[in-house]
Short mmCIF file of C-alpha atoms in Angstrom, two decimals:
data_model
loop_
_atom_site.label_atom_id
_atom_site.label_comp_id
_atom_site.label_asym_id
_atom_site.label_seq_id
_atom_site.Cartn_x
_atom_site.Cartn_y
_atom_site.Cartn_z
CA UNK A 1 -2.22 -24.51 -10.16
CA UNK A 2 -2.12 -21.67 -12.65
CA UNK A 3 -2.14 -18.58 -10.47
CA UNK A 4 -0.74 -15.21 -11.50
CA UNK A 5 2.84 -16.41 -10.94
CA UNK A 6 2.65 -19.19 -13.52
CA UNK A 7 -0.13 -17.99 -15.77
CA UNK A 8 1.96 -14.97 -16.68
CA UNK A 9 5.31 -16.74 -16.78
CA UNK A 10 6.30 -15.37 -20.16
CA UNK A 11 5.86 -11.81 -18.98
CA UNK A 12 7.51 -12.36 -15.61
CA UNK A 13 10.54 -14.47 -16.48
CA UNK A 14 12.69 -11.37 -16.98
CA UNK A 15 12.59 -8.39 -14.62
CA UNK A 16 12.32 -5.86 -17.43
CA UNK A 17 9.70 -7.64 -19.54
CA UNK A 18 6.65 -5.47 -20.06
CA UNK A 19 4.22 -7.40 -22.24
CA UNK A 20 0.80 -5.92 -21.52
CA UNK A 21 -1.46 -8.50 -19.89
CA UNK A 22 -5.12 -8.41 -20.91
CA UNK A 23 -7.95 -9.33 -18.53
CA UNK A 24 -10.65 -9.07 -21.19
CA UNK A 25 -13.33 -11.71 -20.63
CA UNK A 26 -12.16 -12.61 -17.11
CA UNK A 27 -14.80 -13.12 -14.42
CA UNK A 28 -14.16 -12.58 -10.72
CA UNK A 29 -15.40 -15.06 -8.11
CA UNK A 30 -15.27 -15.51 -4.35
CA UNK A 31 -15.01 -19.17 -3.31
CA UNK A 32 -15.84 -20.43 0.18
CA UNK A 33 -13.29 -23.06 1.19
CA UNK A 34 -15.19 -24.64 4.14
CA UNK A 35 -11.83 -25.49 5.74
CA UNK A 36 -10.74 -27.33 2.60
CA UNK A 37 -8.54 -24.63 1.07
CA UNK A 38 -5.93 -27.03 -0.33
CA UNK A 39 -8.65 -29.13 -1.94
CA UNK A 40 -10.07 -26.02 -3.60
CA UNK A 41 -6.64 -25.08 -4.94
CA UNK A 42 -6.14 -28.61 -6.24
CA UNK A 43 -9.50 -28.48 -8.04
CA UNK A 44 -8.32 -25.33 -9.82
CA UNK A 45 -5.00 -26.78 -10.99
CA UNK A 46 -5.98 -27.31 -14.62
CA UNK A 47 -7.61 -23.90 -15.03
CA UNK A 48 -6.31 -20.44 -15.92
CA UNK A 49 -6.93 -18.02 -13.06
CA UNK A 50 -5.42 -15.11 -11.15
CA UNK A 51 -5.42 -14.59 -7.38
CA UNK A 52 -7.17 -11.34 -6.47
CA UNK A 53 -6.42 -11.18 -2.76
CA UNK A 54 -3.28 -12.24 -0.98
CA UNK A 55 -4.04 -13.35 2.57
CA UNK A 56 -3.19 -16.22 4.81
CA UNK A 57 -6.82 -16.43 5.87
CA UNK A 58 -7.94 -19.62 4.15
CA UNK A 59 -11.69 -19.38 4.67
CA UNK A 60 -12.19 -18.19 1.11
CA UNK A 61 -10.37 -17.53 -2.15
CA UNK A 62 -10.91 -14.53 -4.45
CA UNK A 63 -9.92 -15.21 -8.05
CA UNK A 64 -10.42 -14.02 -11.63
CA UNK A 65 -10.95 -16.84 -14.11
CA UNK A 66 -9.82 -16.60 -17.74
CA UNK A 67 -12.62 -16.81 -20.33
CA UNK A 68 -11.46 -20.19 -21.65
CA UNK A 69 -11.76 -21.67 -18.12
CA UNK A 70 -15.05 -20.13 -16.95
CA UNK A 71 -17.28 -23.02 -18.03
CA UNK A 72 -14.98 -25.64 -16.49
CA UNK A 73 -14.68 -23.63 -13.27
CA UNK A 74 -18.42 -23.28 -12.81
CA UNK A 75 -18.82 -27.03 -13.40
CA UNK A 76 -16.49 -27.93 -10.50
CA UNK A 77 -19.30 -27.74 -7.95
CA UNK A 78 -17.48 -25.32 -5.64
CA UNK A 79 -19.34 -22.96 -3.31
CA UNK A 80 -18.72 -19.75 -5.24
CA UNK A 81 -20.26 -16.35 -5.81
CA UNK A 82 -19.80 -14.30 -8.98
CA UNK A 83 -18.61 -10.86 -7.89
CA UNK A 84 -17.75 -9.32 -11.28
CA UNK A 85 -18.96 -10.68 -14.59
CA UNK A 86 -16.65 -8.41 -16.60
CA UNK A 87 -13.41 -7.98 -14.67
CA UNK A 88 -11.63 -6.69 -17.77
CA UNK A 89 -14.09 -3.80 -18.02
CA UNK A 90 -13.30 -2.79 -14.42
CA UNK A 91 -9.58 -2.75 -15.25
CA UNK A 92 -10.27 -0.66 -18.36
CA UNK A 93 -12.40 1.85 -16.44
CA UNK A 94 -9.75 2.24 -13.75
CA UNK A 95 -7.07 2.75 -16.41
CA UNK A 96 -8.65 5.81 -18.05
CA UNK A 97 -5.99 8.28 -16.98
CA UNK A 98 -5.89 12.02 -17.43
CA UNK A 99 -2.54 13.66 -18.05
CA UNK A 100 -1.45 15.62 -14.99
CA UNK A 101 -1.38 19.36 -15.73
CA UNK A 102 1.52 20.71 -13.73
CA UNK A 103 1.35 24.05 -11.95
CA UNK A 104 3.33 26.98 -13.32
CA UNK A 105 6.13 28.11 -11.04
CA UNK A 106 6.37 31.80 -10.23
CA UNK A 107 9.51 33.90 -10.06
CA UNK A 108 8.11 36.18 -7.34
CA UNK A 109 6.91 33.67 -4.77
CA UNK A 110 5.47 30.22 -4.15
CA UNK A 111 3.63 28.48 -6.95
CA UNK A 112 -0.08 27.75 -6.57
CA UNK A 113 -1.04 24.36 -5.23
CA UNK A 114 -1.71 21.68 -7.85
CA UNK A 115 -5.19 21.55 -9.31
CA UNK A 116 -7.60 19.23 -7.51
CA UNK A 117 -8.24 17.55 -10.87
CA UNK A 118 -5.20 15.41 -10.07
CA UNK A 119 -7.57 13.24 -8.02
CA UNK A 120 -9.95 12.62 -10.93
CA UNK A 121 -7.84 9.72 -12.22
CA UNK A 122 -4.94 7.44 -11.41
CA UNK A 123 -1.44 8.35 -12.59
CA UNK A 124 1.79 6.65 -13.67
CA UNK A 125 4.84 6.74 -11.42
CA UNK A 126 6.48 9.77 -13.05
CA UNK A 127 3.43 11.95 -12.45
CA UNK A 128 3.47 11.10 -8.75
CA UNK A 129 7.02 12.46 -8.62
CA UNK A 130 5.89 15.60 -10.44
CA UNK A 131 3.04 16.04 -7.98
CA UNK A 132 5.42 15.99 -5.01
CA UNK A 133 7.66 18.53 -6.75
CA UNK A 134 4.68 20.82 -7.36
CA UNK A 135 3.56 20.60 -3.73
CA UNK A 136 7.09 21.60 -2.71
CA UNK A 137 7.01 24.53 -5.16
CA UNK A 138 3.82 25.73 -3.47
CA UNK A 139 5.29 25.34 0.02
CA UNK A 140 9.03 26.01 -0.49
CA UNK A 141 9.89 27.37 2.95
CA UNK A 142 8.34 24.48 4.85
CA UNK A 143 9.11 21.45 2.72
CA UNK A 144 11.82 19.59 0.86
CA UNK A 145 11.91 16.76 -1.66
CA UNK A 146 14.15 13.88 -0.62
CA UNK A 147 15.33 10.74 -2.37
CA UNK A 148 15.94 8.00 0.18
CA UNK A 149 17.64 5.80 -2.44
CA UNK A 150 17.00 3.84 -5.61
CA UNK A 151 15.03 0.74 -6.51
CA UNK A 152 16.55 -2.28 -8.25
CA UNK A 153 15.80 -0.77 -11.67
CA UNK A 154 17.14 2.66 -10.71
CA UNK A 155 13.92 4.53 -9.96
CA UNK A 156 14.00 7.05 -7.11
CA UNK A 157 12.37 6.10 -3.83
CA UNK A 158 11.22 9.62 -3.17
CA UNK A 159 9.17 11.53 -0.66
CA UNK A 160 8.44 14.95 0.73
CA UNK A 161 9.31 16.31 4.17
CA UNK A 162 6.99 18.89 5.78
CA UNK A 163 7.49 21.06 8.85
CA UNK A 164 6.06 24.13 10.57
CA UNK A 165 7.22 27.30 12.28
CA UNK A 166 10.18 25.79 14.18
CA UNK A 167 12.05 24.41 11.18
CA UNK A 168 12.79 20.97 9.75
CA UNK A 169 14.68 19.49 12.71
CA UNK A 170 12.76 20.72 15.74
CA UNK A 171 10.25 17.96 16.42
CA UNK A 172 9.62 14.23 16.49
CA UNK A 173 9.13 12.52 13.15
CA UNK A 174 6.17 10.90 11.48
CA UNK A 175 6.92 8.55 8.57
CA UNK A 176 4.21 7.31 6.22
CA UNK A 177 4.99 4.76 3.49
CA UNK A 178 2.65 3.84 0.64
CA UNK A 179 2.38 1.37 -2.24
CA UNK A 180 4.87 -1.21 -1.02
CA UNK A 181 2.44 -3.63 -2.72
CA UNK A 182 2.40 -2.46 -6.30
CA UNK A 183 -1.22 -3.21 -7.26
CA UNK A 184 -2.74 -1.11 -4.48
CA UNK A 185 -3.34 1.93 -6.68
CA UNK A 186 -5.70 3.74 -4.30
CA UNK A 187 -2.89 4.23 -1.76
CA UNK A 188 -0.67 6.84 -3.45
CA UNK A 189 -3.40 9.35 -4.35
CA UNK A 190 -4.92 8.95 -0.89
CA UNK A 191 -1.61 9.90 0.71
CA UNK A 192 -1.26 12.75 -1.76
CA UNK A 193 -4.74 13.96 -0.82
CA UNK A 194 -3.66 14.07 2.83
CA UNK A 195 -0.47 15.86 1.77
CA UNK A 196 -2.51 18.45 -0.14
CA UNK A 197 -4.81 19.03 2.83
CA UNK A 198 -1.89 19.46 5.23
CA UNK A 199 -0.21 22.06 3.02
CA UNK A 200 -3.39 23.87 1.96
CA UNK A 201 -4.55 23.96 5.57
CA UNK A 202 -1.25 25.33 6.84
CA UNK A 203 -1.23 28.07 4.21
CA UNK A 204 -4.79 28.99 5.24
CA UNK A 205 -3.94 28.70 8.97
CA UNK A 206 -6.36 25.83 9.54
CA UNK A 207 -5.97 24.69 13.15
CA UNK A 208 -5.59 20.98 12.35
CA UNK A 209 -2.81 21.50 9.80
CA UNK A 210 -1.01 24.19 11.81
CA UNK A 211 -1.05 22.05 14.93
CA UNK A 212 0.25 19.03 13.01
CA UNK A 213 3.14 20.74 11.23
CA UNK A 214 4.10 22.91 14.20
CA UNK A 215 4.44 19.81 16.37
CA UNK A 216 5.80 17.12 14.04
CA UNK A 217 8.30 16.63 11.25
CA UNK A 218 6.31 14.69 8.64
CA UNK A 219 7.81 12.45 5.94
CA UNK A 220 5.40 11.14 3.29
CA UNK A 221 6.50 8.58 0.66
CA UNK A 222 3.53 7.67 -1.57
CA UNK A 223 5.30 4.99 -3.67
CA UNK A 224 8.07 2.96 -2.00
CA UNK A 225 7.99 0.10 -4.53
CA UNK A 226 8.41 2.09 -7.76
CA UNK A 227 9.51 -0.82 -9.98
CA UNK A 228 6.51 -2.93 -9.05
CA UNK A 229 4.17 0.04 -9.36
CA UNK A 230 5.51 0.91 -12.83
CA UNK A 231 5.09 -2.74 -13.83
CA UNK A 232 1.39 -2.63 -12.91
CA UNK A 233 0.98 0.22 -15.38
CA UNK A 234 3.17 -1.18 -18.15
CA UNK A 235 2.42 -4.89 -17.99
CA UNK A 236 0.59 -6.73 -15.22
CA UNK A 237 -2.05 -4.73 -13.34
CA UNK A 238 -2.28 -7.17 -10.41
CA UNK A 239 1.46 -7.42 -9.70
CA UNK A 240 2.25 -7.20 -5.96
CA UNK A 241 5.98 -7.65 -5.30
CA UNK A 242 9.13 -5.83 -6.37
CA UNK A 243 10.89 -6.84 -9.61
CA UNK A 244 13.93 -8.61 -8.20
CA UNK A 245 15.04 -11.80 -10.01
CA UNK A 246 16.46 -14.73 -8.04
CA UNK A 247 18.92 -17.41 -9.10
CA UNK A 248 17.45 -20.83 -9.81
CA UNK A 249 13.91 -19.71 -10.57
CA UNK A 250 12.02 -17.92 -13.32
CA UNK A 251 9.68 -16.38 -10.74
CA UNK A 252 10.41 -12.70 -10.19
CA UNK A 253 9.88 -10.55 -7.15
CA UNK A 254 10.03 -10.42 -3.37
CA UNK A 255 7.33 -9.13 -1.07
CA UNK A 256 9.12 -6.12 0.41
CA UNK A 257 6.69 -6.22 3.34
CA UNK A 258 7.86 -9.69 4.33
CA UNK A 259 11.53 -8.70 3.98
CA UNK A 260 12.05 -6.36 6.93
CA UNK A 261 14.95 -7.49 9.14
CA UNK A 262 12.96 -8.32 12.26
CA UNK A 263 11.16 -11.58 13.06
CA UNK A 264 11.79 -12.37 9.39
CA UNK A 265 11.83 -16.16 9.55
CA UNK A 266 9.06 -16.81 12.07
CA UNK A 267 7.20 -19.86 10.71
CA UNK A 268 3.80 -19.21 9.18
CA UNK A 269 4.02 -15.50 8.48
CA UNK A 270 5.60 -15.51 5.02
CA UNK A 271 6.70 -17.86 2.24
CA UNK A 272 10.04 -19.37 1.21
CA UNK A 273 8.67 -20.09 -2.28
CA UNK A 274 9.94 -17.51 -4.84
CA UNK A 275 6.70 -17.89 -6.80
CA UNK A 276 4.55 -16.96 -3.79
CA UNK A 277 2.97 -13.53 -3.42
CA UNK A 278 4.39 -13.41 0.13
CA UNK A 279 7.94 -14.56 -0.73
CA UNK A 280 10.22 -13.18 1.96
CA UNK A 281 13.55 -13.31 0.10
CA UNK A 282 16.71 -15.28 0.86
CA UNK A 283 17.76 -13.19 3.84
CA UNK A 284 16.27 -10.41 5.97
CA UNK A 285 16.48 -7.05 4.25
CA UNK A 286 17.95 -8.42 1.01
CA UNK A 287 15.80 -6.33 -1.34
CA UNK A 288 17.20 -2.99 -2.54
CA UNK A 289 13.96 -1.28 -1.59
CA UNK A 290 14.01 -2.59 1.97
CA UNK A 291 17.64 -1.59 2.41
CA UNK A 292 16.73 1.96 1.38
CA UNK A 293 13.68 2.13 3.65
CA UNK A 294 15.35 0.71 6.75
CA UNK A 295 18.35 3.02 6.37
CA UNK A 296 16.20 6.11 5.82
CA UNK A 297 13.81 5.30 8.66
CA UNK A 298 16.62 4.63 11.14
CA UNK A 299 18.40 7.83 10.13
CA UNK A 300 15.26 9.88 10.74
CA UNK A 301 14.44 8.04 13.97
CA UNK A 302 17.93 8.64 15.35
CA UNK A 303 17.78 12.30 14.34
CA UNK A 304 14.27 13.20 15.49
CA UNK A 305 12.81 10.27 17.39
CA UNK A 306 9.91 8.47 15.72
CA UNK A 307 6.44 9.26 17.02
CA UNK A 308 4.39 7.47 14.38
CA UNK A 309 4.97 5.08 11.49
CA UNK A 310 2.19 3.96 9.14
CA UNK A 311 2.42 1.56 6.21
CA UNK A 312 -0.61 2.31 3.99
CA UNK A 313 -2.28 -0.52 2.05
CA UNK A 314 -5.55 -1.57 0.42
CA UNK A 315 -7.91 -3.30 0.85
CA UNK A 316 -10.08 -4.68 3.74
CA UNK A 317 -10.78 -1.60 5.93
CA UNK A 318 -8.40 -2.38 8.77
CA UNK A 319 -6.24 -0.46 11.24
CA UNK A 320 -3.55 -2.91 12.29
CA UNK A 321 -1.28 -2.59 15.32
CA UNK A 322 1.75 -4.59 16.52
CA UNK A 323 2.32 -7.46 16.39
CA UNK A 324 2.01 -9.42 13.17
CA UNK A 325 4.63 -12.08 13.84
CA UNK A 326 2.95 -13.44 16.99
CA UNK A 327 -0.63 -13.76 18.20
CA UNK A 328 0.51 -13.86 21.83
CA UNK A 329 3.02 -10.99 21.90
CA UNK A 330 1.50 -7.74 23.17
CA UNK A 331 2.93 -4.25 22.66
CA UNK A 332 3.75 -2.57 26.01
CA UNK A 333 1.56 0.40 25.10
CA UNK A 334 -1.20 -1.64 23.47
CA UNK A 335 -3.99 0.05 25.47
CA UNK A 336 -2.82 3.48 24.30
CA UNK A 337 -2.55 2.34 20.69
CA UNK A 338 -5.99 0.73 20.82
CA UNK A 339 -7.56 3.90 22.24
CA UNK A 340 -6.08 6.01 19.47
CA UNK A 341 -7.03 3.49 16.80
CA UNK A 342 -10.62 3.57 18.04
CA UNK A 343 -10.67 7.34 17.68
CA UNK A 344 -9.21 7.15 14.19
CA UNK A 345 -11.83 4.57 13.20
CA UNK A 346 -14.64 6.78 14.47
CA UNK A 347 -13.26 9.75 12.53
CA UNK A 348 -13.03 7.72 9.31
CA UNK A 349 -16.54 6.33 9.82
CA UNK A 350 -17.97 9.83 10.25
CA UNK A 351 -17.18 10.72 6.61
CA UNK A 352 -18.93 8.06 4.51
CA UNK A 353 -20.11 5.54 7.08
CA UNK A 354 -17.44 2.92 6.36
CA UNK A 355 -16.41 0.86 9.37
CA UNK A 356 -12.81 -0.25 9.95
CA UNK A 357 -11.78 -3.13 12.19
CA UNK A 358 -8.80 -2.36 14.43
CA UNK A 359 -6.50 -4.32 16.70
CA UNK A 360 -3.16 -6.17 16.90
CA UNK A 361 -2.44 -7.70 13.49
CA UNK A 362 -2.02 -11.40 14.20
CA UNK A 363 -5.15 -11.99 16.31
CA UNK A 364 -7.18 -9.54 14.22
CA UNK A 365 -6.47 -11.06 10.80
CA UNK A 366 -3.57 -13.53 10.50
CA UNK A 367 0.14 -13.97 11.15
CA UNK A 368 2.61 -11.85 9.17
CA UNK A 369 6.38 -11.93 9.67
CA UNK A 370 9.14 -9.63 8.49
CA UNK A 371 6.70 -6.72 8.25
CA UNK A 372 7.37 -3.00 8.49
CA UNK A 373 5.08 -2.32 11.44
CA UNK A 374 6.80 -4.77 13.80
CA UNK A 375 10.24 -3.55 12.70
CA UNK A 376 9.32 0.12 13.14
CA UNK A 377 7.95 -0.52 16.63
CA UNK A 378 10.70 -2.78 17.98
CA UNK A 379 13.78 -1.62 16.06
CA UNK A 380 13.18 1.99 15.00
CA UNK A 381 11.45 2.78 18.29
CA UNK A 382 8.20 4.22 16.92
CA UNK A 383 5.73 4.98 19.69
CA UNK A 384 2.91 4.07 17.29
CA UNK A 385 3.52 1.69 14.38
CA UNK A 386 0.50 0.78 12.31
CA UNK A 387 -0.59 -0.72 9.03
CA UNK A 388 -3.71 0.57 7.28
CA UNK A 389 -5.83 -1.37 4.82
CA UNK A 390 -8.09 1.17 3.16
CA UNK A 391 -11.33 0.85 1.21
CA UNK A 392 -13.02 -1.28 -0.04
CA UNK A 393 -14.02 -4.00 2.40
CA UNK A 394 -14.18 -6.91 -0.06
CA UNK A 395 -13.24 -8.04 -3.54
CA UNK A 396 -16.93 -7.87 -4.41
CA UNK A 397 -16.77 -4.11 -3.84
CA UNK A 398 -13.82 -3.72 -6.21
CA UNK A 399 -10.81 -5.03 -4.30
CA UNK A 400 -7.59 -3.67 -5.78
CA UNK A 401 -9.39 -2.36 -8.87
CA UNK A 402 -11.39 0.70 -7.85
CA UNK A 403 -12.86 3.30 -10.22
CA UNK A 404 -11.15 6.70 -9.98
CA UNK A 405 -14.30 8.06 -8.30
CA UNK A 406 -13.12 6.32 -5.12
CA UNK A 407 -9.98 8.47 -4.85
CA UNK A 408 -11.70 11.49 -3.33
CA UNK A 409 -13.85 9.28 -1.11
CA UNK A 410 -10.79 7.47 0.23
CA UNK A 411 -8.87 10.72 0.59
CA UNK A 412 -11.62 12.36 2.65
CA UNK A 413 -11.92 9.31 4.91
CA UNK A 414 -8.21 9.03 5.58
CA UNK A 415 -7.75 12.76 6.02
CA UNK A 416 -10.38 12.66 8.77
CA UNK A 417 -8.53 9.79 10.43
CA UNK A 418 -5.17 11.52 10.03
CA UNK A 419 -6.49 14.74 11.58
CA UNK A 420 -7.69 12.83 14.62
CA UNK A 421 -4.41 10.96 14.99
CA UNK A 422 -2.24 14.07 14.56
CA UNK A 423 -4.29 15.97 17.15
CA UNK A 424 -4.47 13.24 19.78
CA UNK A 425 -1.29 11.17 19.78
#
């Protein structure tokens, strides 16, 4: 089976390889498995294709087929639907980036907030760091840049800490992580949109922002897998994992969101295969990125208490609650979490009409083990620990590859949900 792990072996054999992968001529398909998922995979073994959605829900398979395999694929007799006849063009459109124009710092006071043009395109990793620095420059008395640690390749795992009138240490913490899965480009600018709205609103004395920052200590980390994210820009757009090599295999990378040191080895919720998109690692917490995130989160939780943790993802339009590792385990405050999630969903839906499904992860979608949400709830003591899957709903609507025009749409939706959550939890 020539999925992304083997199809791109030459580029992925070394952690620092950055040969640019082209998707020109690829076509995207959704295949119905009819409870014969393994048979479908076997039928694809001789073809060149890339997996476009990583789930353990085996009712269908979303793939992009290389141009030299399209004719053979369509002759297999599978129950498929063409969802994008020019997948390479979608990648090219998404990749039209505008250079971020940084704000000019003033000597006599705070800098202006960054220009809203930042949200007109996607940006490389370095420009996300610059954006956080410019937000801090515009809000110097109520924010700080922090570096929780470094990735395997030495990139900073960086965020921004916001607070209100009572200072940085006065209230319970909120921690929001983004882009643990590298290919989910819509996540970082969506979080940065929320960040902008919080700061702009506080400066203008907007009730929602003032109430949020005067009652919580908020930590926002838009890109917690910087090596993987940089790799999606430099080489392989659909890369998911970190860039950690392992002995005895040419397959690179661990799924950092199957590596959290809690319920890590529960059968069925992750993979022991280093070539799998959901490879959990050799031991719980054995990725550099996870070690940084667990240490930082525990430090903040012990210092402030942890009111809310969210791990932001795309796609599928979901609000996921504990637990992922078990379909029978129920969070003690599940009713409270469900009520809040319903309110968040209604707030999101009010913006553009998109509906989000919400509920405990395992019974709502599928089993996931070693995930951040379960760890944050059980180990870090978060009162609310959620995972978001943002727009779009399906691969046919763009999947991981969304035009930049979706950034403002996603930002407005998630800002509405965040305002509701911050006001009601």
